[in-house]
Amino acid sequence: YAGLLASLVGRLRRLGPGLILAAAGIGASDVVITAVTGIRFGYALLWAVVLSAALKFVVTEALGRWQLATGETIAHAVATRLGRPIGGAFFLYLVFWTFMVGASLSAACGLAAASLAPVLSVPMWGALHAVLAALLVAANRYERFEVVMKVLIGAMALCIFASAVLVRPPPLDLALGLVLPRIPSNGGGSSILALLGGIGGSLTVICYAYWLREAGWHGAEKLKAMRHDVRLAYTFTACFAIALTIIAAGTSGDPRSGTRIALDIAARLEGVAGPSGRYVFLIGFWCTVFTSMLGVWHGVPAVFVDVLSAWRKPDPGTTQAADRRIYLAALAFMSLAPLAVLWFRQPVVIVVGFAIVGAFFLLGGLPTFLFLRERAVAQTLPAGKGYVRVGFSRVLDTLRHVRR
């Protein structure tokens, strides 16, 4: 295990903005969706977990390529190049998605904290985490923020991978689930859609452009480093999601318990590995959802700034101050507005709804991102019907291949 730990630490040090991407993309929906998948279908849909991570790599690589080639984020391009109706629809989706992810992560953080320290209720712990994450994001520079994320993501990886080892998965079943694509008849199709929307983030992939900018990565000379960064991020994401599926398949919890499925799995791990197994998993669960909250809280407000500043008349004297106000207002919205949902006490509705919303973003965004994927680094995005037609043709080809 010493060699494995040293390798993990080395890879974390080499990760750039992809570290934040991986952390933000792995959250409450990943835990719930992979757990339900593992309980219902065992190892049969592990190939879909890998497919989801691979698709997110394609999307994010296209976004990084576009950012390095043009210096423009995809959110700004949508707001300025595709017309006000499409830009407005994207903004409305962004507001709705932000509310959903805020509610989902706040509920999951409250549940994780209450399971470790039941001195406060789940809603109170969730509200405390949301406010604390907002303060950490608002008060820290990117360099300090990245250090905090590295510590948390290292802890969550160690805990979840250790838990997966404790359940001792059958090697043959594990290998068949990874390499033999099959769709179970009893709800396998909807589970695959949830995996596509829930694994590795959805709208959070567009935040990668802002973390590239924060890290000072500019120009075509960073293309190779960016690809390596994204590849490491989604390799980690796939391994992490596979580990969660293995844990769920090996403990056979109740798939109807929503986000509380993590507590059910932890209790069953206690029977497999003793009390230490339970606490190792719960600590990993808390690190997972709180790290995701920090990443989302840091990146998503920048999307609001990008879209709204694209529609605002430029004023060099006030642009920076105005952007900061928009950023803080968006941060306050995603931290505070969804807190009322915590007392709704329907975590399964919140998290599954969020995963479905994310799946629609992936299906809607693939035409744009796959088109950018094929462009040369120095080319800019052409507008018009040809652009949309080429993008959608790539999506249809992908869907036909998956169906076969």
Short mmCIF file of C-alpha atoms in Angstrom, two decimals, residues 101-110 113 122-138 286 289-290 293-294 296-298 330-340 342-343:
data_model
loop_
_atom_site.label_atom_id
_atom_site.label_comp_id
_atom_site.label_asym_id
_atom_site.label_seq_id
_atom_site.Cartn_x
_atom_site.Cartn_y
_atom_site.Cartn_z
CA VAL A 101 -26.74 21.40 -7.51
CA GLY A 102 -26.77 23.72 -4.50
CA ALA A 103 -29.64 21.77 -2.96
CA SER A 104 -28.11 18.39 -3.80
CA LEU A 105 -24.66 19.15 -2.39
CA SER A 106 -25.98 20.90 0.71
CA ALA A 107 -28.22 17.92 1.51
CA ALA A 108 -25.38 15.45 0.95
CA CYS A 109 -22.88 17.44 3.07
CA GLY A 110 -25.45 17.72 5.85
CA ALA A 113 -21.56 15.45 8.63
CA VAL A 122 -28.95 17.27 8.60
CA PRO A 123 -30.44 20.62 7.45
CA MET A 124 -28.33 22.56 9.97
CA TRP A 125 -25.13 20.77 8.95
CA GLY A 126 -26.00 21.32 5.28
CA ALA A 127 -26.54 25.05 5.78
CA LEU A 128 -23.29 25.32 7.74
CA HIS A 129 -21.31 23.59 4.98
CA ALA A 130 -22.85 25.78 2.27
CA VAL A 131 -21.96 29.00 4.09
CA LEU A 132 -18.48 27.76 5.06
CA ALA A 133 -17.71 26.76 1.47
CA ALA A 134 -18.83 30.18 0.23
CA LEU A 135 -16.57 31.95 2.75
CA LEU A 136 -13.57 29.77 1.83
CA VAL A 137 -14.07 30.44 -1.87
CA ALA A 138 -14.59 34.19 -1.43
CA TRP A 286 -17.83 13.50 3.55
CA VAL A 289 -19.30 15.77 -1.22
CA PHE A 290 -17.57 18.69 0.53
CA MET A 293 -19.15 21.63 -3.08
CA LEU A 294 -15.94 23.67 -2.90
CA VAL A 296 -18.70 23.92 -7.73
CA TRP A 297 -18.89 26.98 -5.48
CA HIS A 298 -15.59 28.19 -6.95
CA ALA A 330 -23.98 34.16 -7.80
CA LEU A 331 -22.00 32.60 -4.95
CA ALA A 332 -24.57 33.85 -2.43
CA PHE A 333 -27.44 32.57 -4.59
CA MET A 334 -26.09 29.02 -4.91
CA SER A 335 -25.15 28.93 -1.21
CA LEU A 336 -28.32 30.35 0.32
CA ALA A 337 -31.29 29.97 -2.06
CA PRO A 338 -31.35 26.14 -2.12
CA LEU A 339 -31.18 25.85 1.68
CA ALA A 340 -34.98 25.89 1.95
CA LEU A 342 -33.04 20.95 2.91
CA TRP A 343 -36.22 20.90 4.99
#
